CSV table of C-alpha atoms in Angstrom, one decimal:
chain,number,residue,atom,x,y,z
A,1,UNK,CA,25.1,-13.7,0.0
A,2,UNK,CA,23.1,-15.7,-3.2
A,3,UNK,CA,19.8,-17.3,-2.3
A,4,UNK,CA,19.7,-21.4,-3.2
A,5,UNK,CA,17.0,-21.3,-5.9
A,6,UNK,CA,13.3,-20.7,-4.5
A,7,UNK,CA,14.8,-20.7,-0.7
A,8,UNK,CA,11.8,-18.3,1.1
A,9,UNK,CA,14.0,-15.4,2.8
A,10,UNK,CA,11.5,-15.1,5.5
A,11,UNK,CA,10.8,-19.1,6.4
A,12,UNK,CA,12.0,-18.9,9.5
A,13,UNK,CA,10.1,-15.6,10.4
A,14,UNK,CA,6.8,-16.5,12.2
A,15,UNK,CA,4.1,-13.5,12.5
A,16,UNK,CA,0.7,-13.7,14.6
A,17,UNK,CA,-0.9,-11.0,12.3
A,18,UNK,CA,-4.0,-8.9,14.1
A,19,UNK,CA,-4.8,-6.5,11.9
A,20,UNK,CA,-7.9,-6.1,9.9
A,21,UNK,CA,-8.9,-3.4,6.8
A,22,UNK,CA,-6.0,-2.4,4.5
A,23,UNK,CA,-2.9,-1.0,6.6
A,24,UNK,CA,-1.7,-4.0,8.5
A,25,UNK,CA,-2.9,-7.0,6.2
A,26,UNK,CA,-1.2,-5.6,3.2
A,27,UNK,CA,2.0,-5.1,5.2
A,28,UNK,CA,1.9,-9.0,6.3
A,29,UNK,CA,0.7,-9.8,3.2
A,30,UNK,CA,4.7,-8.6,1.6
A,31,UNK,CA,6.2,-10.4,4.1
A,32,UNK,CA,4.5,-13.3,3.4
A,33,UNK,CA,4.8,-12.9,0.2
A,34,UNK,CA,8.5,-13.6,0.4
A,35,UNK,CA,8.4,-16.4,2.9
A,36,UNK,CA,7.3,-15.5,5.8
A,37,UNK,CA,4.5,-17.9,8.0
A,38,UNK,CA,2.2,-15.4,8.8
A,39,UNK,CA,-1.2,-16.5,10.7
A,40,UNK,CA,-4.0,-14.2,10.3
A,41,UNK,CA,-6.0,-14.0,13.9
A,42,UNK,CA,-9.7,-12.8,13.6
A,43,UNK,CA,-12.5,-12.6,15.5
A,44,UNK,CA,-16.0,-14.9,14.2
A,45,UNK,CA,-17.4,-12.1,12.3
A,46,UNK,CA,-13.7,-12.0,10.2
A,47,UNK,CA,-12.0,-9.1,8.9
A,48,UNK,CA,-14.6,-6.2,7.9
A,49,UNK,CA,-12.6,-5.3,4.8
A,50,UNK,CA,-14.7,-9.1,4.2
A,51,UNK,CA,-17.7,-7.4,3.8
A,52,UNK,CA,-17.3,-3.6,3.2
A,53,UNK,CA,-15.6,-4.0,-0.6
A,54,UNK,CA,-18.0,-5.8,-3.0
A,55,UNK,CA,-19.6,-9.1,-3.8
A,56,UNK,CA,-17.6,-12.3,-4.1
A,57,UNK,CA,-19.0,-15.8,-5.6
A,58,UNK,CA,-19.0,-16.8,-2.0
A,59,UNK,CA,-19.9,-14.9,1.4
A,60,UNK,CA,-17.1,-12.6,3.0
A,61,UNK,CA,-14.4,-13.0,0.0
A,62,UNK,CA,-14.3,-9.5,-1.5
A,63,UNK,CA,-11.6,-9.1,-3.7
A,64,UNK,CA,-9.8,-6.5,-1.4
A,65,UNK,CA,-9.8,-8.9,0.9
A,66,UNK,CA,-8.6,-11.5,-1.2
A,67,UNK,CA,-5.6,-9.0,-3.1
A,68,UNK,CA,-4.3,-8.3,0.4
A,69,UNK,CA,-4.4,-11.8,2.3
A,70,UNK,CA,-2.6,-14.1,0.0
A,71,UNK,CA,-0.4,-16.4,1.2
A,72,UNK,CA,-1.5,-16.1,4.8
A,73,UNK,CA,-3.5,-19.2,7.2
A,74,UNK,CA,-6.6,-17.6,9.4
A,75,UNK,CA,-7.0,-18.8,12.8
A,76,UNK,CA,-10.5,-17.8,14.7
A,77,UNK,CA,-10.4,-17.3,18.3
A,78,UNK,CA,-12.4,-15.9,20.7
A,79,UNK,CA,-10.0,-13.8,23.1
A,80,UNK,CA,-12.4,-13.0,25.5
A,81,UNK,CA,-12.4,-16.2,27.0
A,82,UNK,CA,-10.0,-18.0,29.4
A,83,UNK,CA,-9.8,-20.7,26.9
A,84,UNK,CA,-9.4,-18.4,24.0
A,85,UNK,CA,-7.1,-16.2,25.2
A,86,UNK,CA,-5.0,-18.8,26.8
A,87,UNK,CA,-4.5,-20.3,23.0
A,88,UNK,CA,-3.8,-17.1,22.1
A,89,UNK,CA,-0.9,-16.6,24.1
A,90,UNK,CA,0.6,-19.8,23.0
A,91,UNK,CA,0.6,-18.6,19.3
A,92,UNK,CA,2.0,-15.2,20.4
A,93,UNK,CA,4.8,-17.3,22.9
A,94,UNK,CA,6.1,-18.9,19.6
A,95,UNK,CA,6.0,-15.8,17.3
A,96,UNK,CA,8.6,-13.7,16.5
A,97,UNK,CA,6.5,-11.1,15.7
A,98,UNK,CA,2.8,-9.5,16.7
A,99,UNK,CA,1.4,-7.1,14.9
A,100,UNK,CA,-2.2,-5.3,15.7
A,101,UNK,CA,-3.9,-2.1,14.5
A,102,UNK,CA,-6.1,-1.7,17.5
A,103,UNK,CA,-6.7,1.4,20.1
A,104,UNK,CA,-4.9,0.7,23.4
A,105,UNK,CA,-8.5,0.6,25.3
A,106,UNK,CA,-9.2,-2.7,23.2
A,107,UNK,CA,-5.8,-3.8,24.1
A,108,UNK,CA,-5.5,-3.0,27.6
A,109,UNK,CA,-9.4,-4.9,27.9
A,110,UNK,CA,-7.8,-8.0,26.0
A,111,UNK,CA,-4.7,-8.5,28.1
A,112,UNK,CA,-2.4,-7.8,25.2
A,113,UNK,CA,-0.2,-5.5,25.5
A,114,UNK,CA,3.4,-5.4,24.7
A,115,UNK,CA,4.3,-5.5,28.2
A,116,UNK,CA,2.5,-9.1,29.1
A,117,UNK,CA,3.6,-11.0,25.9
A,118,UNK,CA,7.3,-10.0,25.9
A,119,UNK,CA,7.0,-11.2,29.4
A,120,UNK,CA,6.2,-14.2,27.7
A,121,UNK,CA,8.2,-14.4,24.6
A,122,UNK,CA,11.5,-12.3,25.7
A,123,UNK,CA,12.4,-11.4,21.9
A,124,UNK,CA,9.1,-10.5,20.5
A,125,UNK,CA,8.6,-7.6,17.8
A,126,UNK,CA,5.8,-6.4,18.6
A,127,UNK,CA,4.1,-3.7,16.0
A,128,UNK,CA,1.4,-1.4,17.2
A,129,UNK,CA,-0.5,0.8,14.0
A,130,UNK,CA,-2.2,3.3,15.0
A,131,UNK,CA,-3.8,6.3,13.7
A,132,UNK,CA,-2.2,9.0,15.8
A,133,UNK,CA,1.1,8.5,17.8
A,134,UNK,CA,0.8,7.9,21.5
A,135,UNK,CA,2.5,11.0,22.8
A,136,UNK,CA,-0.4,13.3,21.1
A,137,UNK,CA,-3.3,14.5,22.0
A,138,UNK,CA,-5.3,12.5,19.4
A,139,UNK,CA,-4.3,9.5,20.3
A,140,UNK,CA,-6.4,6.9,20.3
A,141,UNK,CA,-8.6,8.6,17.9
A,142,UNK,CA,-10.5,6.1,15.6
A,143,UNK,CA,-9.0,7.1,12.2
A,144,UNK,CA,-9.9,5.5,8.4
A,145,UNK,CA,-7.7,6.7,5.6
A,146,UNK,CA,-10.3,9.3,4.3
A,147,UNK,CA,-10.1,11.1,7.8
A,148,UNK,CA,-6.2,11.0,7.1
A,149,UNK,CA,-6.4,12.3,3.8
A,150,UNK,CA,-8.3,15.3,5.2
A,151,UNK,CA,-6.1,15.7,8.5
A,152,UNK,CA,-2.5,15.7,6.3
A,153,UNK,CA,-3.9,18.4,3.6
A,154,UNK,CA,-4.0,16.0,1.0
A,155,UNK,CA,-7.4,16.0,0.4
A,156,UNK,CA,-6.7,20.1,0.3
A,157,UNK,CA,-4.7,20.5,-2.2
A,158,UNK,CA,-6.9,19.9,-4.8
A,159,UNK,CA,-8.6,23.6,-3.8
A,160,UNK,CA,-5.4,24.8,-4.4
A,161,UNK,CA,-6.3,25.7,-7.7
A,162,UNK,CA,-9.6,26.6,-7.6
A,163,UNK,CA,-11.6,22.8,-7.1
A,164,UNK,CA,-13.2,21.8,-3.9
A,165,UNK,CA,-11.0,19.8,-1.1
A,166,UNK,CA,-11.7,16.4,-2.2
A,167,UNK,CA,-9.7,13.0,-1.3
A,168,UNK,CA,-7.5,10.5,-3.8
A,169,UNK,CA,-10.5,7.9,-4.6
A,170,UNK,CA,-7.7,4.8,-3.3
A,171,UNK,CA,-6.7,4.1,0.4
A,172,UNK,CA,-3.1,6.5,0.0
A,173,UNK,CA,-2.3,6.7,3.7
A,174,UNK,CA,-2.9,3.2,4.2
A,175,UNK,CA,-1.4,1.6,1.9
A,176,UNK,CA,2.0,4.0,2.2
A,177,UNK,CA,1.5,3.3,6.0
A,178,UNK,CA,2.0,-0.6,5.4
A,179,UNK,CA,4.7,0.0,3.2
A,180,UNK,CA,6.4,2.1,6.6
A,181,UNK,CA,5.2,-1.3,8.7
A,182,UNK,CA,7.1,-3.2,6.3
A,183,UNK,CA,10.2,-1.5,6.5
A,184,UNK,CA,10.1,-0.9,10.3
A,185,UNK,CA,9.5,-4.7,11.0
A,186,UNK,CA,12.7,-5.4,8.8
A,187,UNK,CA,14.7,-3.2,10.5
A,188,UNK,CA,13.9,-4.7,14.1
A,189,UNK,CA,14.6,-8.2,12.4
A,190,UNK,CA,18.3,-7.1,11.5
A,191,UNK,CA,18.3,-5.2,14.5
A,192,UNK,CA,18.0,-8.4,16.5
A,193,UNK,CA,20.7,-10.5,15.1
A,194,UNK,CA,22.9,-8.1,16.3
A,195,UNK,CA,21.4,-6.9,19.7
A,196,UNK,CA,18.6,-9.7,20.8
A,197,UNK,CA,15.6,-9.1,23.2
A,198,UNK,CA,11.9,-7.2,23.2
A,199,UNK,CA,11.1,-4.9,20.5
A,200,UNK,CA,8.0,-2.3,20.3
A,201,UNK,CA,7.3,-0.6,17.0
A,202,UNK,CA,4.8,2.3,17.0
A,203,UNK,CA,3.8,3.4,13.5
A,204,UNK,CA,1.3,6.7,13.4
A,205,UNK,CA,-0.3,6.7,10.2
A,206,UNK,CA,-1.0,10.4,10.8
A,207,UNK,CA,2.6,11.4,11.5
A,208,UNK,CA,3.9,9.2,8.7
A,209,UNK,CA,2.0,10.2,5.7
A,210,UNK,CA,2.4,14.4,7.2
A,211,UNK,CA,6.0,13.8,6.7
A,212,UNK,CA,5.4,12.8,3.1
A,213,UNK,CA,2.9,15.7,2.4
A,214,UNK,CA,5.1,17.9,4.2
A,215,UNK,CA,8.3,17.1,2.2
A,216,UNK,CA,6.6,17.6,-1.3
A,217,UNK,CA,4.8,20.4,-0.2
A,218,UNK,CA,6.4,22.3,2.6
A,219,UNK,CA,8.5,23.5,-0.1
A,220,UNK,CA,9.6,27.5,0.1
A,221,UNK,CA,8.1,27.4,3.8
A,222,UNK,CA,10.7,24.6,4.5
A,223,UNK,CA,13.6,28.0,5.0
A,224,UNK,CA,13.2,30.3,8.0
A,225,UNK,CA,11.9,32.7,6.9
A,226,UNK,CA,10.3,31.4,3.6
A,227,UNK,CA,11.9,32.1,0.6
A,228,UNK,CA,8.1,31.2,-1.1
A,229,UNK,CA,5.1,30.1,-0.4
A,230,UNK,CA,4.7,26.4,0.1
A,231,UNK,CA,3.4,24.2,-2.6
A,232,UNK,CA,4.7,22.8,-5.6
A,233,UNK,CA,3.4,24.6,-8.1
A,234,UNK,CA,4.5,21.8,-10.9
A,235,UNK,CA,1.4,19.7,-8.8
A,236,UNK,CA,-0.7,21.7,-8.0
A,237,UNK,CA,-1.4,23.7,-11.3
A,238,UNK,CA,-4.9,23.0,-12.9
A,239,UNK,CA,-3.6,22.0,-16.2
A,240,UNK,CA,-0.6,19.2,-14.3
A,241,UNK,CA,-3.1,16.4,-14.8
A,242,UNK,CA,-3.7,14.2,-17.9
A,243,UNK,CA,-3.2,16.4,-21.4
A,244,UNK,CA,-6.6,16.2,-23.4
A,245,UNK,CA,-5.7,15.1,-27.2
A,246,UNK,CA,-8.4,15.3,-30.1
A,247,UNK,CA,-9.9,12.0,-28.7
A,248,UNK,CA,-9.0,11.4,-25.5
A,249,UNK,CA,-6.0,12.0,-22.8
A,250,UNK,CA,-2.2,11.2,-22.6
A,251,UNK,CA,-0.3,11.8,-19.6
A,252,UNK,CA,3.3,13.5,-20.1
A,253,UNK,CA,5.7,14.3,-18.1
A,254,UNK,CA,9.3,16.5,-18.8
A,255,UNK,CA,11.1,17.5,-16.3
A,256,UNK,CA,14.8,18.1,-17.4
A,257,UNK,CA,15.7,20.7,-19.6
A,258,UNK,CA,16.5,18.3,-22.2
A,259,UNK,CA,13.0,16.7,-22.1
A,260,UNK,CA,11.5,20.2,-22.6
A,261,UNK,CA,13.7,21.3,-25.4
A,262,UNK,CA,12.3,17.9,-27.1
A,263,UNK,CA,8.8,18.1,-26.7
A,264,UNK,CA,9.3,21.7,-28.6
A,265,UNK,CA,10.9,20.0,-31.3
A,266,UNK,CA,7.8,17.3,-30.9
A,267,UNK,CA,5.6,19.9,-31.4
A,268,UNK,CA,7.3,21.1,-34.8
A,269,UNK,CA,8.0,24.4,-32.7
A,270,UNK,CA,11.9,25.0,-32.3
A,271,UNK,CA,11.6,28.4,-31.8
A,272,UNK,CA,10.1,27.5,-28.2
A,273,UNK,CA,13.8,26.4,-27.5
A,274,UNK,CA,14.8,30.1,-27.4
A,275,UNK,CA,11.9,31.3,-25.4
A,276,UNK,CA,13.9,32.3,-21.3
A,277,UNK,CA,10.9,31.6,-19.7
A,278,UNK,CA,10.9,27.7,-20.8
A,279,UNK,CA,14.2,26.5,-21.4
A,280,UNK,CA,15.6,26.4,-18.3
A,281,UNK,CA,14.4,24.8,-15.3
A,282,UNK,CA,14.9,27.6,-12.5
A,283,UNK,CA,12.6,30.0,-15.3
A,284,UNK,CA,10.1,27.2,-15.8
A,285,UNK,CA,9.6,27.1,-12.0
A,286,UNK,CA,8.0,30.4,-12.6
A,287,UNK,CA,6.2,30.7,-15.7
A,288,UNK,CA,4.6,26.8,-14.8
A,289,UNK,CA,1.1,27.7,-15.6
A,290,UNK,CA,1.6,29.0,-18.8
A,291,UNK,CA,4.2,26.2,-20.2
A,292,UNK,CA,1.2,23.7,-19.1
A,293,UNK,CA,-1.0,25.8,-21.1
A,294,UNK,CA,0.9,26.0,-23.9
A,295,UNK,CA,1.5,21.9,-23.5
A,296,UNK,CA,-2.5,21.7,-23.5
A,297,UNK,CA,-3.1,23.8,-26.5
A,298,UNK,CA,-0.2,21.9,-28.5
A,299,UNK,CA,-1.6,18.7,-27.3
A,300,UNK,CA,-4.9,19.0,-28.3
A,301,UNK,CA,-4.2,18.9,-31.8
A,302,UNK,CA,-3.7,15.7,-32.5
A,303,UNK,CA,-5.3,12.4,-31.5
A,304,UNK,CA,-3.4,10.0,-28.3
A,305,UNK,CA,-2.3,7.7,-30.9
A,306,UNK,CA,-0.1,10.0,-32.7
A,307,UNK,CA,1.3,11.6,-29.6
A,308,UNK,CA,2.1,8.0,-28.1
A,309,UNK,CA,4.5,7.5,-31.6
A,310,UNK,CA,5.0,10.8,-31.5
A,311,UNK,CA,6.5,11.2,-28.6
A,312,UNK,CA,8.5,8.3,-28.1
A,313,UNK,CA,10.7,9.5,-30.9
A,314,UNK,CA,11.9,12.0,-28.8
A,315,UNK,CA,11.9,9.6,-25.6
A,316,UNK,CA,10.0,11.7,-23.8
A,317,UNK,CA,7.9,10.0,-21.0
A,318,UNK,CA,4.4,9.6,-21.9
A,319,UNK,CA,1.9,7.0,-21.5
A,320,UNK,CA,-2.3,6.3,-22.1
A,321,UNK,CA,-4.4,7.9,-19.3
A,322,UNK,CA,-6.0,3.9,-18.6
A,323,UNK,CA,-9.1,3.2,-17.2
A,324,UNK,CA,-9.2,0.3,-15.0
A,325,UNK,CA,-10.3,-1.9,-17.5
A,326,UNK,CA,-7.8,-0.8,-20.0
A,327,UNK,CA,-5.1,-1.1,-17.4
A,328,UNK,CA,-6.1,-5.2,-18.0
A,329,UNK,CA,-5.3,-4.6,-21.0
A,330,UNK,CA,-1.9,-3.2,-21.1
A,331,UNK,CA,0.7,-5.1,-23.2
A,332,UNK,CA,3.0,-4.5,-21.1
A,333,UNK,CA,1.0,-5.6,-18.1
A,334,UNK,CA,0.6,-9.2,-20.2
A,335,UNK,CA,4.3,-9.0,-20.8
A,336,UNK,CA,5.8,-9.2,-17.3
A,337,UNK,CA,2.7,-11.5,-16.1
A,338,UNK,CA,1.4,-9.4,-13.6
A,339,UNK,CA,-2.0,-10.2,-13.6
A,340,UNK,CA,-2.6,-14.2,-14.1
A,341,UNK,CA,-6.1,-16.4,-13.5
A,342,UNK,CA,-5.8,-18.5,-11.1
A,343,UNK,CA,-8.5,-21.3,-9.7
A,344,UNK,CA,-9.1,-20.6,-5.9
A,345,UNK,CA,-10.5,-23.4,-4.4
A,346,UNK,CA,-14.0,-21.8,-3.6
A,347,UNK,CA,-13.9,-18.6,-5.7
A,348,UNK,CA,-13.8,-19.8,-8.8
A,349,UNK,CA,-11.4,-17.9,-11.8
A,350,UNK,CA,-9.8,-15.5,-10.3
A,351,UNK,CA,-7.3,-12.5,-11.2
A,352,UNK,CA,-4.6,-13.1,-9.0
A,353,UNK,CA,-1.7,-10.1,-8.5
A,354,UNK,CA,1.8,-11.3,-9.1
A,355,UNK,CA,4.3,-9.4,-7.2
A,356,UNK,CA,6.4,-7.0,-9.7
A,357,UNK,CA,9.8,-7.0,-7.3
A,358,UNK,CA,12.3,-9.6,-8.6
A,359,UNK,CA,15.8,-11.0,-6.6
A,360,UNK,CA,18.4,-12.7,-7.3
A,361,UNK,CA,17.5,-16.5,-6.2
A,362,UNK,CA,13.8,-16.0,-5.6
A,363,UNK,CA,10.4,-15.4,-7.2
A,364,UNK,CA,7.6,-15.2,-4.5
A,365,UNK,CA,4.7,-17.4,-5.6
A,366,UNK,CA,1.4,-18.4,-4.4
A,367,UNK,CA,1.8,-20.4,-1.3
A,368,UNK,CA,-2.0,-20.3,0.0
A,369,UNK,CA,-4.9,-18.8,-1.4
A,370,UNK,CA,-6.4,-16.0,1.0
A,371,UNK,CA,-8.7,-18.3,3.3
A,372,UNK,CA,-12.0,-18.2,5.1
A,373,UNK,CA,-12.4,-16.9,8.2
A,374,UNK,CA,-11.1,-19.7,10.8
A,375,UNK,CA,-9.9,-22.1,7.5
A,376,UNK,CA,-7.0,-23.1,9.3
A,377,UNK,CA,-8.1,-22.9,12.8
A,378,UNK,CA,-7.7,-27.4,13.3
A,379,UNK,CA,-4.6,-26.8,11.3
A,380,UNK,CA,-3.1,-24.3,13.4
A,381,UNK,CA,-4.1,-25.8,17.2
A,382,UNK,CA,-2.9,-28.7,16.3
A,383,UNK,CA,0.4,-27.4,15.2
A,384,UNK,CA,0.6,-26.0,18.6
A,385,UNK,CA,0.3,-29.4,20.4
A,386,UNK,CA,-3.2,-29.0,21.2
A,387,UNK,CA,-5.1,-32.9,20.6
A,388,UNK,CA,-8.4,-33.5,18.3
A,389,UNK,CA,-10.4,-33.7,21.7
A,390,UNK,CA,-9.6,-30.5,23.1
A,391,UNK,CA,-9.5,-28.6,19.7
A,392,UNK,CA,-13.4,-30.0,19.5
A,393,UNK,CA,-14.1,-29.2,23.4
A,394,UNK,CA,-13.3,-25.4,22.3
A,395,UNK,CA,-14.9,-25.3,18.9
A,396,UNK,CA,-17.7,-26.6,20.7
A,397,UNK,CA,-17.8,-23.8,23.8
A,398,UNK,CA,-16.8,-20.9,21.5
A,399,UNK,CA,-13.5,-20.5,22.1
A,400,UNK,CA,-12.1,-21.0,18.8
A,401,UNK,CA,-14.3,-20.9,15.4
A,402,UNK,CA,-13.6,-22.5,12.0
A,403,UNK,CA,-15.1,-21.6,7.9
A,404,UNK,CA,-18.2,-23.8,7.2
């Protein structure tokens, strides 16, 4: 099938998004971000990923929040109302798909559940992220991605060679969790062209990101009985990190044999190339610790420039160790336009995130810039047949609430 020229793959797909924080807006946020209408539901006070990441040239903008809600129209409703929660059931009887990362108490107290709005809208999707999966005893835990990091030995495996536990300083388990809430919500899309009706997703961020640590990790222990300990030494050795130069790091990577046997002739030393212990991967495996050592010492010779030219003689992967604010900088980061100013209607200049996936037939663009709390509340009421009158009657009585 080819795509007409900047058809939205999604358009028809219409998603009544109730998540807040990282997971479940940045997993609406892709599928907006290739068509999809997605209206973001929040309560007065907004989304507390608003208020918790930084200052913004206006109140409750942060750019967190603004990187992760693109492209998306925020309704404000107060669903502890009749009123409220009547409207609310309108926008989730014309949805295809709701999505919510809150505990079942909450849910059950709101009404909301899977079971009343499929009663309602017959072929709902209906997503539920949570932290731990419902048949568990820790379900309906509170959890935040640092509690994950901890509960999945990630944040372990740094004391694996001698450091404290300590966790990845960027939201891991949520974001890899959205990308799971992405895929899942696909699949139940296809799934329904061939086999409509109701749909409930659970996604356990707990569960998903163990299988990840599990599968790099679980390694020797994955045989019974173990053929090894677990852990991937190749990680988890104190020297696989960025290689210090004469001024500065560079971060390297050879895995293959032929990699390796280039880097030796890199470092002017080919009679590393007859060295067992190195040249083949299934010795490497064993002697990891002191190849990396030997990579460090070799390393440290020269400055990062020359090992950047260096090195991609040989084609062997290497790259600066950035900083953020070299990261900006990055020529090939200005090549593909990833990062572009934009002018948001209240923020000012702004460094606005392209999305780095291309298809055949479609480029996703900026369709809405990420709005206030309630921006679109008249909008959206009114696209549900509700009159000026009535949408005033509720703004009025707290039922619904709208951006200054």
């Amino acid at each position: 099938m080819t795509l007409k020229n900047n058809t939205l793959p999604l358009k028809d797909i219409r998603i009544l998004d109730l998540t807040s924080a990282v997971v479940g807006p940045y997993a609406t946020q892709i599928l907006a971000d290739y068509g999809a209408e997605v209206i973001k539901l929040e309560q007065q006070t907004g989304d507390i990923i608003r208020w918790i990441s930084g200052h913004s040239p206006t109140p409750g903008m942060s750019g967190k929040f603004m990187h992760m809600n693109r492209n998306k129209r925020s309704i404000s409703l107060n669903l502890k109302t009749e009123q409220g929660k009547a409207t609310f059931m309108k926008l989730a009887a014309r949805s295809h798909i709701v999505v919510h990362n809150m505990r079942a108490d909450a849910l059950a107290r709101l009404g909301i559940s899977f079971a009343a709005l499929s009663e309602a809208n017959p072929d709902l999707i209906y997503c539920n992220i949570v932290g731990f999966g419902a048949k568990g005893r820790y379900a309906d835990r509170p959890a935040y991605d640092s509690i994950l990091q901890g509960g999945t030995a990630l944040a372990s495996l740094f004391a694996r060679n001698g450091n404290e536990p300590r966790y990845v300083p960027y939201v891991v388990v949520d974001r890899t969790a959205a990308l799971m809430v992405t895929n899942a919500i696909l699949v139940a899309i296809y799934a329904q062209t061939r086999e409509p009706g109701p749909r409930e997703i659970e996604v356990p961020m707990f569960e998903s990101y163990a299988t990840l640590v599990l599968s790099e990790h679980l390694y020797g222990e994955s045989f019974v009985p173990p053929v090894s300990p677990s852990g991937d030494r190749r990680l988890l050795d104190e020297n696989a990190r960025p290689v210090k130069t004469r001024d500065g790091y560079i971060c390297i990577t050879t895995n293959t044999d032929a990699q390796v046997l280039a880097l030796f002739d890199a470092f002017d030393r080919p009679d590393l190339k007859e060295d067992a212990r190195f040249n083949r991967a299934i010795n490497r495996i064993d002697h990891i610790a002191e190849f990396f050592a030997l990579r460090a010492s070799e390393i440290a010779r020269h400055e990062t420039q020359y090992w950047q030219e260096r090195l991609a003689q040989f084609d062997i992967p290497c790259m600066p160790c950035h900083t953020l604010s070299s990261l900006l900088d990055d020529p090939h980061i200005a090549d593909v336009g990833l990062v572009e100013k934009r002018e948001h209607p209240t923020q000012g200049t702004i460094r606005h995130l392209n999305v780095p996936v291309s298809m055949t037939g479609y480029t996703p663009t900026l369709r809405y810039h990420a709005p206030h709390i309630g921006e679109h509340t008249r909008e959206i009421l009114a696209e549900i047949g509700l009159g000026d009158d009535h949408i005033e009657a509720m703004l009025q009585a707290g039922d619904a609430f709208e951006s200054d």
